[in-house]
Coordinates of C-alpha atoms in Angstrom, one line a residue:
M272 CA -8.0 -1.3 12.5
S273 CA -8.5 -4.4 15.1
P274 CA -10.3 -4.2 17.9
A275 CA -7.7 -4.4 20.2
F276 CA -6.3 -1.7 19.0
G277 CA -9.0 0.6 20.6
A278 CA -9.5 4.1 21.3
M279 CA -8.0 4.5 24.5
E280 CA -4.9 3.2 23.3
V281 CA -5.0 5.7 20.2
E282 CA -5.6 8.2 22.7
H283 CA -2.4 7.4 24.8
Y284 CA -0.2 6.8 21.8
A285 CA -0.9 10.0 20.5
K286 CA 0.1 11.7 23.5
G287 CA 3.3 10.0 23.3
V288 CA 5.3 7.6 24.9
L289 CA 8.4 8.0 26.7
L290 CA 11.2 6.2 25.3
E291 CA 13.6 4.6 27.5
P292 CA 17.1 3.0 27.8
F293 CA 16.9 -0.7 26.7
L294 CA 19.1 -2.4 29.1
H295 CA 20.1 -5.9 28.0
Q296 CA 22.0 -4.3 24.6
V297 CA 25.4 -6.0 24.8
G298 CA 26.6 -5.5 21.0
G299 CA 26.8 -2.7 17.8
H300 CA 27.0 1.0 17.9
S301 CA 23.2 2.1 16.7
C302 CA 21.4 3.0 20.1
V303 CA 18.0 1.0 21.3
L304 CA 14.8 2.3 23.5
R305 CA 12.7 0.7 25.6
F306 CA 9.0 1.7 23.3
N307 CA 7.6 -1.1 26.2
D308 CA 8.4 -4.3 27.8
K309 CA 7.3 -6.0 24.5
T310 CA 9.0 -3.5 21.7
I311 CA 12.3 -2.1 21.5
C312 CA 12.9 1.3 19.2
K313 CA 15.3 1.6 17.1
P314 CA 16.9 4.6 14.4
L315 CA 15.0 3.4 10.6
I316 CA 18.0 2.8 8.4
Q317 CA 16.1 2.1 4.8
R318 CA 18.1 -0.9 4.2
E319 CA 17.5 -2.6 7.2
H320 CA 13.5 -1.1 6.9
L321 CA 13.7 -2.8 3.7
F322 CA 14.7 -6.1 4.8
Y323 CA 12.4 -6.6 7.3
E324 CA 9.3 -5.6 5.0
T325 CA 10.1 -8.3 2.3
L326 CA 11.9 -10.2 4.1
P327 CA 10.3 -14.5 3.4
S328 CA 8.4 -15.8 5.8
E329 CA 11.2 -18.6 6.2
I330 CA 13.5 -16.7 7.9
R331 CA 10.9 -14.6 9.5
K332 CA 11.3 -16.9 12.9
F333 CA 14.7 -16.1 12.9
T334 CA 14.1 -12.5 13.2
P335 CA 12.2 -10.6 15.3
Q336 CA 9.1 -9.3 15.2
Y337 CA 8.3 -6.4 12.9
K338 CA 5.7 -3.8 14.9
G339 CA 5.9 -0.5 12.3
V340 CA 7.6 3.0 12.2
V341 CA 7.4 5.5 14.7
S342 CA 8.7 9.3 15.0
V343 CA 11.2 10.5 17.6
S344 CA 11.5 14.2 18.7
F345 CA 13.3 15.5 21.6
E346 CA 13.0 18.0 24.2
E347 CA 16.5 19.3 26.2
D348 CA 15.2 21.5 29.5
E349 CA 17.5 24.6 31.5
D350 CA 20.0 22.2 32.7
G351 CA 20.5 20.1 29.7
N352 CA 18.0 16.8 30.3
L353 CA 17.0 14.9 27.1
C354 CA 14.1 13.4 26.5
L355 CA 12.9 11.2 23.9
I356 CA 9.2 10.9 23.2
A357 CA 7.9 8.8 20.5
Y358 CA 4.4 9.3 18.3
P359 CA 2.9 7.5 15.9
L360 CA 3.5 8.2 11.6
N361 CA 0.7 10.1 10.2
G362 CA -1.3 7.2 8.5
D363 CA 0.7 4.6 10.1
Q364 CA -1.8 3.6 13.0
D365 CA -3.0 -0.1 11.3
N366 CA 0.5 -0.9 11.3
L367 CA 0.8 -0.3 14.9
E368 CA -2.4 -2.2 15.9
N369 CA -1.1 -5.3 17.2
L370 CA 1.1 -3.2 19.9
D371 CA 0.5 -3.2 24.0
Y372 CA 0.1 0.1 24.8
S373 CA -0.5 -0.6 28.6
E374 CA 3.1 -0.8 29.6
C375 CA 4.2 2.2 27.9
S376 CA 5.6 5.4 30.1
E377 CA 3.7 8.2 29.3
P378 CA 5.9 11.7 28.7
K379 CA 3.8 13.8 31.6
G380 CA 3.0 12.7 35.2
K381 CA 6.3 10.6 36.1
L382 CA 8.9 11.9 33.7
L383 CA 12.0 10.0 33.5
R384 CA 14.2 11.7 31.6
W385 CA 18.2 11.2 31.0
S386 CA 20.6 13.3 30.4
N387 CA 23.8 13.3 27.9
K388 CA 26.0 12.1 30.6
K389 CA 24.4 9.5 32.0
A390 CA 22.3 10.3 34.8
L391 CA 18.8 9.5 35.7
M392 CA 16.2 11.6 37.1
L393 CA 12.7 11.1 38.2
E394 CA 10.7 13.8 38.4
N395 CA 6.9 13.5 39.9
D396 CA 4.8 16.3 39.4
N397 CA 3.7 16.5 43.1
I398 CA 7.6 17.2 44.4
T399 CA 7.7 21.3 45.1
K400 CA 9.8 23.4 43.1
E401 CA 11.7 23.3 46.1
R402 CA 12.4 19.6 46.4
V403 CA 12.9 19.5 42.5
R404 CA 16.0 22.2 43.0
Q405 CA 17.4 19.9 46.0
H406 CA 16.9 16.7 44.0
R407 CA 19.0 18.2 41.0
K408 CA 21.6 19.3 43.3
E409 CA 22.1 16.1 44.4
E410 CA 21.8 14.4 41.4
K411 CA 24.3 16.7 39.8
M412 CA 27.2 15.7 42.9
K413 CA 26.0 12.1 42.0
S414 CA 26.1 12.5 38.0
H415 CA 29.9 13.4 38.6
K416 CA 30.2 10.1 40.3
L417 CA 28.6 8.5 37.5
E418 CA 30.8 9.9 35.0
E419 CA 33.9 8.7 36.7
E420 CA 32.7 5.2 36.8
F421 CA 31.5 5.9 33.1
E422 CA 34.8 6.6 31.9
W423 CA 36.3 3.7 33.7
L424 CA 33.7 1.3 32.0
K425 CA 34.8 2.5 28.8
K426 CA 38.1 1.7 29.1
S427 CA 37.7 -2.3 30.5
E428 CA 36.6 -4.9 28.1
V429 CA 35.5 -7.8 30.8
L430 CA 33.7 -6.8 33.7
Y431 CA 31.8 -8.2 36.6
Y432 CA 28.5 -5.9 37.7
S433 CA 26.5 -6.4 40.9
V434 CA 22.7 -7.0 41.1
E435 CA 20.8 -6.4 43.8
K436 CA 18.8 -9.7 44.7
K437 CA 15.4 -8.6 45.9
G438 CA 12.8 -10.6 44.3
N439 CA 13.2 -10.6 40.8
V440 CA 16.0 -10.2 39.3
G441 CA 15.2 -8.4 36.1
S442 CA 14.1 -5.8 37.6
Q443 CA 17.5 -5.1 39.2
F444 CA 19.3 -4.5 35.8
K445 CA 19.8 -0.6 35.6
H446 CA 22.5 -0.7 33.1
N447 CA 25.2 -2.4 30.9
P448 CA 28.5 -0.5 30.1
W449 CA 27.3 -1.3 26.2
S450 CA 23.9 0.6 26.5
M451 CA 25.2 3.4 28.2
K452 CA 27.7 4.3 26.1
C453 CA 24.8 3.9 23.1
H454 CA 22.5 5.9 24.7
Q455 CA 25.2 8.8 25.5
Q456 CA 26.5 9.2 21.7
Q457 CA 22.8 9.0 20.2
L458 CA 22.0 11.6 22.5
Q459 CA 25.0 13.6 21.8
R460 CA 24.5 13.1 18.2
M461 CA 20.8 14.2 18.5
K462 CA 21.6 17.3 21.0
E463 CA 24.9 18.2 18.0
N464 CA 21.9 18.2 15.5
A465 CA 19.2 20.2 17.2
K466 CA 19.4 23.1 15.0
H467 CA 18.9 21.4 11.5
R468 CA 16.6 18.8 13.1
N469 CA 14.3 17.5 15.6
Q470 CA 12.1 14.2 13.7
Y471 CA 13.6 11.2 13.6
K472 CA 12.0 8.1 12.3
F473 CA 12.6 4.5 14.5
I474 CA 11.7 1.3 13.8
L475 CA 9.7 -0.7 16.3
L476 CA 11.1 -4.6 16.8
E477 CA 10.2 -7.0 19.2
N478 CA 12.0 -6.9 22.6
L479 CA 13.7 -10.7 22.5
T480 CA 14.6 -10.6 26.2
C481 CA 11.3 -9.6 27.9
R482 CA 10.1 -12.9 28.2
Y483 CA 13.3 -13.8 30.9
Q484 CA 13.8 -12.6 34.1
A485 CA 17.6 -12.8 34.1
P486 CA 18.9 -12.4 30.1
C487 CA 21.8 -14.2 29.5
V488 CA 22.4 -12.0 25.7
L489 CA 25.6 -13.5 23.1
D490 CA 25.9 -11.2 20.7
L491 CA 27.9 -13.1 17.6
K492 CA 29.3 -11.0 14.1
M493 CA 28.5 -13.5 11.4
G494 CA 30.2 -13.8 8.1
T495 CA 34.2 -13.7 6.6
R496 CA 33.3 -9.9 5.3
Q497 CA 31.8 -6.8 7.1
H498 CA 31.4 -4.2 4.6
G499 CA 28.4 -3.6 2.9
D500 CA 28.2 -3.3 -1.2
D501 CA 28.0 0.7 -0.7
A502 CA 30.9 1.0 1.8
T503 CA 33.5 3.9 1.7
E504 CA 37.6 2.5 0.5
E505 CA 38.3 3.8 3.8
K506 CA 35.4 1.9 5.4
K507 CA 36.0 -1.5 3.2
A508 CA 39.7 -1.6 4.1
N509 CA 39.0 -0.7 7.6
Q510 CA 36.7 -3.5 7.9
I511 CA 38.5 -6.0 6.4
R512 CA 41.3 -5.0 8.7
K513 CA 39.0 -6.5 11.8
C514 CA 38.1 -9.6 10.3
Q515 CA 41.7 -10.3 9.6
Q516 CA 42.7 -9.3 13.0
S517 CA 39.9 -11.6 14.5
T518 CA 38.5 -14.8 14.1
S519 CA 35.7 -13.9 11.8
A520 CA 38.4 -14.8 9.1
V521 CA 39.5 -17.7 10.0
I522 CA 36.2 -19.4 11.4
G523 CA 33.4 -17.0 10.3
V524 CA 32.2 -15.5 13.4
R525 CA 33.5 -13.2 16.3
V526 CA 31.9 -12.2 20.0
C527 CA 30.3 -8.4 19.2
G528 CA 28.8 -8.3 22.8
M529 CA 27.7 -10.7 26.0
Q530 CA 26.5 -10.7 29.4
V531 CA 26.0 -13.7 31.6
Y532 CA 24.2 -14.0 34.9
Q533 CA 26.2 -15.2 37.6
T534 CA 24.4 -17.1 40.0
G535 CA 27.0 -17.5 42.8
T536 CA 27.6 -14.1 43.2
G537 CA 24.3 -12.3 42.1
Q538 CA 26.7 -10.8 39.6
L539 CA 26.6 -9.7 36.0
M540 CA 29.1 -11.1 33.7
F541 CA 29.9 -8.2 30.4
M542 CA 32.0 -8.5 27.0
N543 CA 32.0 -5.1 25.0
K544 CA 33.0 -6.0 20.9
Y545 CA 37.2 -4.4 21.4
H546 CA 38.0 -7.9 23.6
G547 CA 35.9 -10.2 21.4
R548 CA 38.0 -8.6 18.6
K549 CA 41.4 -9.7 20.3
L550 CA 40.2 -13.5 21.6
S551 CA 42.0 -16.3 19.0
V552 CA 39.9 -19.0 18.2
Q553 CA 40.9 -20.7 20.9
G554 CA 39.7 -17.5 23.0
F555 CA 36.7 -18.0 21.6
K556 CA 35.7 -21.2 22.2
E557 CA 37.1 -20.2 25.7
A558 CA 34.6 -17.1 25.8
L559 CA 31.4 -19.3 24.9
Y560 CA 31.8 -21.9 27.5
Q561 CA 31.9 -18.8 29.9
F562 CA 28.8 -17.6 28.7
F563 CA 27.4 -21.2 28.8
H564 CA 28.8 -21.1 32.8
N565 CA 26.3 -19.6 35.4
G566 CA 29.7 -19.3 37.8
K567 CA 28.4 -22.7 39.4
Y568 CA 28.3 -24.8 36.5
L569 CA 28.0 -25.7 33.1
R570 CA 24.5 -25.3 31.5
R571 CA 24.6 -28.4 29.7
E572 CA 21.1 -28.2 29.0
L573 CA 21.2 -26.0 27.0
F574 CA 23.5 -27.3 24.3
E575 CA 20.8 -29.5 22.4
P576 CA 18.5 -26.6 22.1
V577 CA 21.2 -24.4 20.6
I578 CA 22.6 -26.6 18.4
K579 CA 19.0 -27.8 17.1
K580 CA 18.2 -23.8 16.2
L581 CA 21.4 -23.3 14.9
T582 CA 21.3 -26.1 12.4
D583 CA 17.7 -25.1 11.6
L584 CA 19.0 -21.6 10.7
K585 CA 21.5 -23.0 8.9
L586 CA 19.1 -25.4 6.4
V587 CA 17.1 -22.0 6.2
L588 CA 20.2 -19.7 4.4
E589 CA 21.3 -22.9 2.4
K590 CA 18.1 -21.8 0.7
Q591 CA 18.0 -18.0 0.4
E592 CA 19.3 -17.0 -3.1
S593 CA 20.8 -13.7 -3.7
Y594 CA 21.1 -12.3 0.3
R595 CA 24.2 -11.3 1.6
F596 CA 23.8 -10.4 5.4
Y597 CA 26.9 -8.7 5.6
S598 CA 28.1 -6.8 8.7
S599 CA 24.8 -8.5 10.8
S600 CA 24.9 -10.1 13.9
L601 CA 23.2 -13.5 15.8
L602 CA 21.6 -13.5 18.9
I603 CA 21.6 -16.6 21.6
I604 CA 19.6 -15.5 24.6
Y605 CA 18.5 -17.8 27.8
D606 CA 17.7 -17.8 31.0
G607 CA 20.3 -17.1 33.6
K608 CA 17.6 -17.6 36.3
E609 CA 16.2 -21.2 36.1
L610 CA 13.3 -22.6 37.4
P611 CA 13.2 -25.7 39.9
E612 CA 12.0 -28.9 39.9
V613 CA 9.2 -29.6 42.6
H614 CA 8.0 -33.1 43.7
M615 CA 4.7 -34.3 42.4
D616 CA 3.3 -34.4 46.0
S617 CA 4.3 -30.7 46.6
D618 CA 2.2 -28.7 48.7
P619 CA 0.4 -25.4 46.3
E620 CA 2.0 -23.1 48.7
D621 CA 5.3 -24.5 48.4
L622 CA 5.0 -24.2 44.9
D623 CA 4.1 -20.7 45.1
D624 CA 7.0 -20.0 46.8
L625 CA 9.7 -22.1 44.7
S626 CA 8.6 -19.8 42.3
E627 CA 10.2 -16.9 43.5
E628 CA 13.0 -18.6 45.1
S629 CA 14.1 -20.4 41.8
S630 CA 17.1 -22.3 41.9
D631 CA 18.8 -20.0 44.3
E632 CA 20.5 -22.6 47.2
S633 CA 17.5 -21.2 49.7
A634 CA 15.6 -23.3 47.4
G635 CA 17.1 -26.2 49.3
A636 CA 16.3 -29.7 47.9
Y637 CA 14.9 -28.3 45.6
A638 CA 17.3 -26.5 43.3
Y639 CA 18.5 -28.5 40.9
K640 CA 20.4 -28.8 36.8
P641 CA 18.1 -29.0 34.5
S642 CA 17.9 -31.6 32.3
P643 CA 17.3 -31.2 28.5
N644 CA 13.5 -30.9 27.8
K645 CA 10.8 -29.0 25.2
T646 CA 10.8 -26.4 28.2
T647 CA 14.4 -25.8 28.2
A648 CA 14.3 -25.9 24.3
S649 CA 11.8 -23.1 24.2
T650 CA 13.8 -21.0 26.7
V651 CA 16.4 -20.7 24.1
D652 CA 16.2 -17.6 21.2
I653 CA 18.2 -17.8 18.5
R654 CA 17.8 -15.1 16.4
M655 CA 19.9 -12.5 13.4
I656 CA 19.4 -8.9 13.8
D657 CA 20.9 -5.6 12.2
F658 CA 20.2 -5.4 8.8
A659 CA 21.3 -2.2 7.6
H660 CA 23.5 -3.6 5.3
T661 CA 22.1 -6.8 4.1
T662 CA 21.5 -6.6 0.2
C663 CA 19.5 -9.2 -2.0
K664 CA 18.1 -9.1 -6.0
F665 CA 14.8 -8.7 -5.1
Y666 CA 16.0 -5.1 -3.6
G667 CA 16.2 -3.7 -7.3
E668 CA 18.1 -0.3 -7.2
D669 CA 21.3 -2.0 -6.0
S670 CA 24.2 -1.7 -8.5
I671 CA 25.7 -5.1 -7.3
V672 CA 23.4 -8.3 -7.6
H673 CA 24.8 -10.7 -5.7
E674 CA 24.0 -14.7 -7.1
G675 CA 24.0 -18.2 -5.0
L676 CA 24.4 -18.3 -1.2
D677 CA 26.3 -16.3 1.8
T678 CA 28.8 -18.5 2.2
G679 CA 30.7 -16.6 4.6
Y680 CA 27.6 -16.4 6.9
I681 CA 27.3 -20.3 6.5
F682 CA 31.0 -20.6 7.2
G683 CA 30.5 -19.2 10.3
L684 CA 27.5 -20.8 10.8
Q685 CA 29.0 -24.2 10.6
N686 CA 32.2 -23.3 12.8
L687 CA 29.7 -22.3 15.6
I688 CA 27.7 -25.2 15.7
A689 CA 31.3 -27.1 15.7
I690 CA 32.5 -25.1 18.4
I691 CA 29.7 -25.7 20.5
K692 CA 29.5 -29.8 20.0
E693 CA 33.1 -29.7 21.3
I694 CA 32.3 -28.0 24.7
R695 CA 29.7 -29.9 25.1
D696 CA 31.4 -33.3 24.5
E697 CA 34.4 -32.2 26.4
S698 CA 31.9 -31.3 29.4
S699 CA 30.8 -34.8 29.8
E700 CA 33.8 -36.6 29.8

């Protein structure tokens, strides 16, 4: 065990870590939760777990860092509010030694309980019972309004959500409609199975959005085939139909979810997978354009680093024999809040002020449209995620062994690169 994983951290973690909603999940049906600022967790699926434990080193830089496995249990109070707590698995401390526990939420003291509807309740041990009862009464009244809003959100495939501008934009994100839906469904499943099971295994993964103030996230379903080798005939037919009726069959990629920060209005634009399935190839191109547009102008400086990283990924996958990444997604992430450009003779106090104002109009002459540079390249992230249906010859127990490359995934990458290049070239004319 490393010195960084001290006795206090072990003791802290042994008490349990309160899992909270992860605010930047824009696609997928598996519930993703926040373990701490730098780590998320999701239900363990054996095939995905095997992938992370055996993936080739050259692919590792294109996937989230794998951090181990935790045991998750939940409690339910008399009002039906659920609370999910993560504990270390027996003998798994060494695999978790690189985690930072300073940002974890403790299950005691301040307790964030979230109901199987959607309402969030923050309780403090010092609040009197009468105040707690009054607080719960108010929360129940709010929950009816929130439930109505949630029903509307579920029916909305593209929507704009206001974000209050109070200092750091990132701190004002409260939820997005897709993460709300996934949380509700996950909690309902756990509640229904409570009589038979109260312990679940979750894998811990790197939080790819933690270094961004206003994460803009694009979730792309990659490949011309989505069903795994173990799919039932019904599941197989359903996935084939989805591919045929979307851009997956034509260009090997479709939109599975999106969130984009709009600088001008201070809103987040969300697009879900149902809208993504309906898009034509031209509609897919327009969706990509939207992803790179901040409401004021096109973020042209992002094109080259995105194209470079996608090309690097393509070169890596062209060397991977036998792998099939069925139903996996590709994330493109960048910061919607831009850093301002400052003059060389700027006063140090001015620099501090600008770091808070970023590229808002209040930054005056210092606000700018960034030009391509190394800083921009380092702030764009490209990662493969969701490997529940991934297979390769090294897995051993699979009845079907594929030879050669995942041509469907590579086909999707080729077309994605080509379309982004088209947007880049057309925008520069």
